[in-house]
Short mmCIF file of C-alpha atoms in Angstrom, two decimals:
data_model
loop_
_atom_site.label_atom_id
_atom_site.label_comp_id
_atom_site.label_asym_id
_atom_site.label_seq_id
_atom_site.Cartn_x
_atom_site.Cartn_y
_atom_site.Cartn_z
CA MET N 653 74.70 73.75 33.28
CA THR N 654 77.74 73.75 31.67
CA SER N 655 78.82 76.39 28.76
CA LEU N 656 80.09 75.21 25.13
CA ALA N 657 82.64 76.79 23.52
CA ILE N 658 82.13 75.40 19.82
CA THR N 659 79.29 73.08 19.02
CA ALA N 660 78.53 72.01 14.99
CA ASN N 661 75.96 69.96 13.24
CA GLY N 662 76.67 67.90 10.53
CA LEU N 663 80.22 69.63 9.38
CA ARG N 664 80.81 68.93 6.05
CA LYS N 665 83.98 70.15 3.19
CA SER N 666 84.70 68.95 -0.23
CA TYR N 667 87.50 69.22 -2.17
CA GLY N 668 86.27 68.29 -5.81
CA ASP N 669 84.89 64.31 -5.60
CA LYS N 670 87.11 64.31 -1.65
CA ASN N 671 84.95 64.01 1.03
CA VAL N 672 87.01 65.32 3.31
CA LEU N 673 84.72 65.55 5.99
CA ASP N 674 81.42 64.00 6.07
CA GLY N 675 78.79 65.33 8.39
CA ILE N 676 80.74 65.72 11.72
CA ASP N 677 79.20 67.40 15.08
CA LEU N 678 80.87 68.53 18.16
CA ARG N 679 80.01 69.82 21.77
CA ILE N 680 82.74 71.68 23.69
CA PRO N 681 82.70 72.74 26.99
CA ALA N 682 84.42 76.05 27.68
CA GLY N 683 87.11 75.87 30.00
CA SER N 684 88.65 71.98 28.53
CA VAL N 685 90.50 70.86 26.28
CA PHE N 686 89.20 69.29 23.90
CA ALA N 687 91.97 66.63 20.78
CA LEU N 688 90.97 65.98 17.72
CA LEU N 689 93.07 62.94 16.76
CA GLY N 690 93.22 61.47 12.72
CA PRO N 691 95.89 60.46 10.30
CA ASN N 692 97.82 62.17 7.55
CA GLY N 693 94.62 63.88 5.30
CA ALA N 694 91.71 62.56 7.93
CA GLY N 695 90.79 66.14 8.36
CA LYS N 696 92.19 67.93 11.76
CA THR N 697 93.72 71.29 9.35
CA THR N 698 90.15 71.45 7.80
CA THR N 699 88.48 71.26 11.18
CA VAL N 700 90.39 73.81 12.56
CA GLN N 701 90.53 76.64 9.53
CA ILE N 702 86.60 76.14 9.27
CA LEU N 703 86.33 76.46 12.87
CA SER N 704 88.58 79.89 12.68
CA THR N 705 86.81 81.27 9.53
CA LEU N 706 89.49 80.63 7.88
CA ILE N 707 87.93 78.72 5.32
CA SER N 708 84.36 78.43 4.55
CA ALA N 709 82.04 75.42 5.37
CA ASP N 710 79.87 72.95 2.50
CA ALA N 711 77.77 72.99 4.85
CA GLY N 712 76.72 72.86 8.49
CA GLN N 713 75.61 75.15 11.63
CA VAL N 714 79.05 76.10 13.81
CA GLU N 715 78.51 78.37 16.45
CA VAL N 716 82.12 79.71 18.44
CA ALA N 717 81.98 81.23 21.68
CA GLY N 718 77.83 81.73 21.10
CA HIS N 719 78.80 83.62 17.41
CA ASP N 720 77.28 81.89 14.44
CA LEU N 721 79.39 81.07 11.68
CA ARG N 722 78.22 82.34 8.69
CA THR N 723 76.54 85.32 10.28
CA ALA N 724 78.91 86.95 12.89
CA PRO N 725 82.49 85.97 11.42
CA GLN N 726 83.90 89.26 12.65
CA GLN N 727 82.54 87.92 16.41
CA VAL N 728 83.93 84.63 15.96
CA ARG N 729 87.75 86.41 15.56
CA ALA N 730 87.81 88.20 18.31
CA ALA N 731 86.31 85.56 20.26
CA ILE N 732 89.54 83.67 19.22
CA GLY N 733 93.01 83.43 18.68
CA VAL N 734 94.87 80.41 16.24
CA THR N 735 98.20 78.74 16.62
CA GLY N 736 99.06 76.69 13.39
CA GLN N 737 100.86 73.89 12.16
CA PHE N 738 104.11 76.63 10.95
CA SER N 739 105.10 79.15 12.91
CA ALA N 740 103.15 82.74 12.46
CA VAL N 741 106.55 84.64 13.84
CA ASP N 742 108.37 86.42 11.82
CA GLY N 743 112.16 85.40 11.90
CA LEU N 744 113.87 89.46 11.00
CA ILE N 745 112.44 91.07 13.87
CA THR N 746 113.66 90.63 17.35
CA GLY N 747 110.54 88.96 19.70
CA GLU N 748 109.41 91.91 21.62
CA GLU N 749 108.76 93.38 17.96
CA ASN N 750 106.54 90.32 16.69
CA MET N 751 104.70 91.12 20.34
CA LEU N 752 104.41 94.92 19.96
CA LEU N 753 103.03 93.71 15.90
CA MET N 754 100.74 91.40 17.53
CA ALA N 755 99.87 94.78 20.00
CA ASP N 756 99.49 97.11 16.71
CA LEU N 757 97.33 94.67 15.12
CA HIS N 758 94.68 94.58 17.64
CA HIS N 759 94.47 98.37 18.04
CA LEU N 760 96.04 98.25 21.34
CA PRO N 761 96.76 101.70 22.61
CA LYS N 762 100.56 101.94 22.56
CA ARG N 763 101.37 102.17 26.33
CA GLU N 764 98.59 98.66 26.84
CA GLY N 765 100.66 97.03 23.96
CA ARG N 766 104.31 97.34 25.25
CA ARG N 767 102.58 96.42 29.54
CA LEU N 768 101.09 93.58 27.67
CA ALA N 769 103.90 92.28 25.36
CA ALA N 770 106.26 92.34 28.36
CA GLU N 771 104.14 90.59 30.70
CA LEU N 772 103.59 87.53 27.92
CA LEU N 773 107.10 87.41 27.35
CA GLU N 774 108.24 87.18 30.97
CA ARG N 775 105.62 84.63 31.22
CA PHE N 776 107.16 82.34 28.62
CA ASP N 777 109.95 82.32 30.02
CA LEU N 778 111.47 85.01 26.64
CA THR N 779 112.29 88.05 28.83
CA GLU N 780 116.16 87.51 28.34
CA ALA N 781 115.74 86.36 24.68
CA ALA N 782 113.27 89.52 24.08
CA LYS N 783 115.30 91.57 21.78
CA LYS N 784 116.96 89.82 19.61
CA PRO N 785 115.60 88.68 15.79
CA ALA N 786 113.63 85.37 16.76
CA ALA N 787 115.21 83.67 13.57
CA THR N 788 117.97 82.58 16.53
CA TYR N 789 115.00 80.77 18.50
CA SER N 790 114.87 77.15 19.50
CA GLY N 791 111.90 75.79 17.98
CA GLY N 792 110.22 75.56 21.64
CA MET N 793 111.05 78.84 22.02
CA LYS N 794 109.60 80.56 18.88
CA ARG N 795 106.63 77.68 19.40
CA ARG N 796 106.30 79.41 23.48
CA LEU N 797 106.61 83.07 20.91
CA ASP N 798 103.99 81.99 18.40
CA ILE N 799 101.64 81.73 21.70
CA ALA N 800 102.36 84.53 23.04
CA MET N 801 101.52 85.99 20.40
CA THR N 802 97.67 84.49 20.13
CA LEU N 803 97.47 85.73 23.43
CA VAL N 804 97.71 89.63 22.89
CA GLY N 805 94.22 89.39 21.84
CA SER N 806 92.83 87.77 24.89
CA PRO N 807 91.12 84.88 23.15
CA ARG N 808 88.45 82.77 25.38
CA ILE N 809 88.68 79.71 22.62
CA ILE N 810 92.24 79.33 21.38
CA PHE N 811 92.88 76.83 18.00
CA LEU N 812 96.56 74.70 18.09
CA ASP N 813 96.94 72.71 14.97
CA GLU N 814 99.50 70.24 16.07
CA PRO N 815 101.34 72.52 18.85
CA THR N 816 104.31 70.23 19.31
CA THR N 817 105.40 68.74 16.16
CA GLY N 818 109.61 68.72 15.58
CA LEU N 819 109.54 69.67 19.37
CA ASP N 820 112.39 67.40 21.61
CA PRO N 821 110.69 65.88 24.72
CA ARG N 822 111.21 68.75 27.36
CA SER N 823 110.66 71.79 24.97
CA ARG N 824 107.19 69.28 24.51
CA HIS N 825 106.10 69.22 28.25
CA ASN N 826 107.55 72.69 28.77
CA MET N 827 104.21 72.91 26.16
CA TRP N 828 101.94 71.20 27.77
CA GLN N 829 102.52 72.99 31.26
CA ILE N 830 101.78 76.43 29.27
CA ILE N 831 98.36 74.54 27.76
CA ARG N 832 97.28 73.54 31.43
CA GLU N 833 98.02 77.10 33.03
CA LEU N 834 95.97 79.06 30.03
CA VAL N 835 93.24 75.81 30.79
CA ALA N 836 93.08 76.87 33.94
CA ASP N 837 92.38 80.37 33.46
CA GLY N 838 89.44 79.33 31.60
CA VAL N 839 89.99 78.94 27.95
CA THR N 840 88.97 76.26 25.83
CA VAL N 841 91.96 74.71 24.32
CA PHE N 842 91.06 72.73 20.45
CA LEU N 843 93.70 70.89 19.53
CA THR N 844 95.02 68.81 16.92
CA THR N 845 98.00 66.14 17.93
CA GLN N 846 99.68 63.49 16.26
CA TYR N 847 100.72 62.68 19.68
CA LEU N 848 98.32 60.46 21.25
CA GLU N 849 100.56 60.68 24.48
CA GLU N 850 99.74 64.70 24.67
CA ALA N 851 95.79 63.75 24.33
CA ASP N 852 96.19 61.05 26.83
CA GLN N 853 98.18 63.95 28.70
CA LEU N 854 96.29 66.73 28.75
CA ALA N 855 92.09 66.66 26.84
CA ASP N 856 89.33 66.06 28.64
CA ARG N 857 87.50 64.69 25.59
CA ILE N 858 89.25 63.01 22.23
CA ALA N 859 87.55 62.87 19.13
CA VAL N 860 88.90 60.05 16.62
CA LEU N 861 88.46 61.77 13.06
CA ALA N 862 88.79 58.99 10.58
CA ASN N 863 88.16 58.83 6.36
CA GLY N 864 85.79 62.28 7.46
CA ARG N 865 84.18 61.02 10.04
CA ILE N 866 83.87 60.87 14.30
CA ALA N 867 84.74 57.50 13.97
CA ALA N 868 84.85 57.76 18.46
CA GLU N 869 84.49 60.35 20.78
CA GLY N 870 85.12 60.31 25.09
CA SER N 871 87.37 60.71 28.14
CA ALA N 872 90.47 58.41 26.92
CA GLU N 873 89.54 56.25 29.62
CA GLU N 874 86.31 55.48 27.59
CA LEU N 875 87.83 55.75 24.38
CA LYS N 876 90.51 52.74 26.28
CA ARG N 877 87.94 50.63 27.08
CA ILE N 878 85.88 50.51 23.19
CA VAL N 879 89.01 48.96 22.61
CA PRO N 880 89.61 44.51 23.25
CA GLY N 881 92.92 43.69 24.34
CA GLY N 882 93.86 44.15 27.40
CA HIS N 883 95.51 40.94 28.99
CA VAL N 884 97.41 39.48 32.58
CA ARG N 885 100.53 38.14 30.61
CA LEU N 886 102.78 35.37 33.18
CA ARG N 887 105.82 34.38 32.39
CA PHE N 888 107.72 31.08 33.62
CA SER N 889 111.36 30.24 34.34
CA ASP N 890 110.13 26.83 35.54
CA PRO N 891 108.95 24.81 31.98
CA ALA N 892 106.98 22.45 33.69
CA ALA N 893 105.73 24.88 35.60
CA TYR N 894 104.72 26.77 32.42
CA ARG N 895 103.22 23.21 30.60
CA SER N 896 101.36 22.78 34.24
CA ALA N 897 99.74 26.50 34.02
CA ALA N 898 99.37 26.24 30.27
CA ALA N 899 97.31 22.73 29.75
CA SER N 900 94.99 24.46 33.31
CA LEU N 901 94.70 27.53 31.54
CA ASP N 902 92.01 27.14 28.22
CA ALA N 903 91.21 30.57 27.48
CA ALA N 904 95.58 31.67 28.09
CA THR N 905 97.18 32.28 24.42
CA ARG N 906 100.41 30.62 24.92
CA ASP N 907 103.57 31.39 23.76
CA ASP N 908 105.97 28.44 24.42
CA GLN N 909 109.83 29.80 23.19
CA ALA N 910 109.75 32.89 26.00
CA LEU N 911 107.05 29.91 28.25
CA SER N 912 104.71 32.73 28.75
CA LEU N 913 100.45 33.27 29.28
CA GLN N 914 98.47 35.44 28.09
CA ILE N 915 95.21 35.56 30.03
CA PRO N 916 92.19 38.30 28.36
CA SER N 917 91.20 40.50 31.44
CA THR N 918 90.14 44.70 31.80
CA GLY N 919 92.63 44.55 34.73
CA SER N 920 90.56 44.94 36.88
CA GLN N 921 91.06 44.41 40.75
CA ARG N 922 88.70 41.91 40.96
CA GLU N 923 90.34 39.82 37.78
CA LEU N 924 94.05 40.07 39.17
CA ARG N 925 92.99 38.94 42.12
CA ALA N 926 91.22 35.87 40.39
CA VAL N 927 94.29 34.68 38.45
CA LEU N 928 96.15 35.46 41.72
CA ASP N 929 94.54 33.13 44.13
CA TRP N 930 94.25 30.66 40.80
CA LEU N 931 97.90 30.55 41.20
CA GLU N 932 98.33 30.03 45.15
CA ALA N 933 95.26 27.40 44.59
CA ALA N 934 96.92 25.36 42.16
CA GLY N 935 100.05 25.50 43.49
CA ILE N 936 102.21 27.29 40.74
CA GLU N 937 104.37 30.26 41.13
CA ALA N 938 104.94 32.85 37.88
CA ASP N 939 108.50 34.28 37.73
CA GLU N 940 106.32 37.54 36.60
CA LEU N 941 102.83 38.73 35.59
CA SER N 942 102.74 42.28 34.27
CA VAL N 943 98.81 44.21 33.47
CA HIS N 944 98.42 45.24 29.81
CA THR N 945 95.45 47.58 29.13
CA PRO N 946 94.92 49.12 26.22
CA ASP N 947 95.75 52.95 25.09
CA LEU N 948 94.94 55.23 22.77
CA ASP N 949 98.20 53.92 20.40
CA ASP N 950 95.37 50.76 19.98
CA VAL N 951 92.06 52.82 20.11
CA PHE N 952 94.23 54.76 17.48
CA PHE N 953 94.71 52.46 15.26
CA ALA N 954 91.59 49.90 15.78
CA LEU N 955 89.70 52.80 15.00
CA THR N 956 91.51 54.19 11.67
CA ASP N 957 91.89 50.84 10.41
CA GLN N 958 88.33 49.85 10.91
CA HIS N 959 87.75 53.12 8.93
CA ALA N 960 89.97 52.56 6.65
CA HIS N 961 88.84 48.56 5.67
CA THR N 962 85.04 49.99 5.19
CA LYS N 963 86.59 52.67 2.92
CA GLU N 964 88.14 50.05 0.76
CA SER N 965 85.07 47.43 1.04
CA VAL N 966 82.94 50.31 -0.12
CA ARG N 967 85.08 51.43 -2.71
#
């Protein structure tokens, strides 16, 4: 049986009359990547702050690394690391000094702290820049240093709150590789992100947060299956072939200007073969055939729009 790194039941948090979290439940297996998606203001950062003991919940039961959040916060803190939206790096001192400062905060012996700092700087490709002020680092380098500092305490669970915001594509892909390596080492990663491709690439399970509630949860593939809109698109260059196909396919959506048809489909091999067999039997040749299946963008917009409309109707 897979052990759970984080469990939450009925988690609630309000600020005045605004319900930020309205009773969310979480079950996050150890050694996995869990991604929490949601629009700005959905409560992603609040969730991270509660689970990492930075703020308290109004209600709900939470266990992190096997410890009750309310009765054993110190044990929770000893088991976790947090990298927030804004870098904790001190730009006035060098990368190495930032690392040694973290080692001191964790009460590591001087020799052990220096050894660990050197190992982590090398692991994150920061050895050459170690003696330079962190203020001179690029955004990607600061993010790598931020995570390296988080790892000084050997956390079993790491919270990454939008870790790649503002990074260029290359730095973002480098960060993804770092996250994969952490999980390969047995670390659990709780990731919040607005980059849907990031969640698709990294997460074992994804939850979509909307208006303080979990709108849906599952693997990327499971979430994509709950949103309709998949189709096969046929494009023609011959107007006669297009008209013939359109007349025969009642279920198809026409685009007379582009000479294209969209046929509802899940994208399965069986459905695609049926379309090809029909074209061959009818003696109709399409110039282009493409398959569209819903992606996480479709899931995100469908779920968050649906909850927004529900909230407006309640008002």
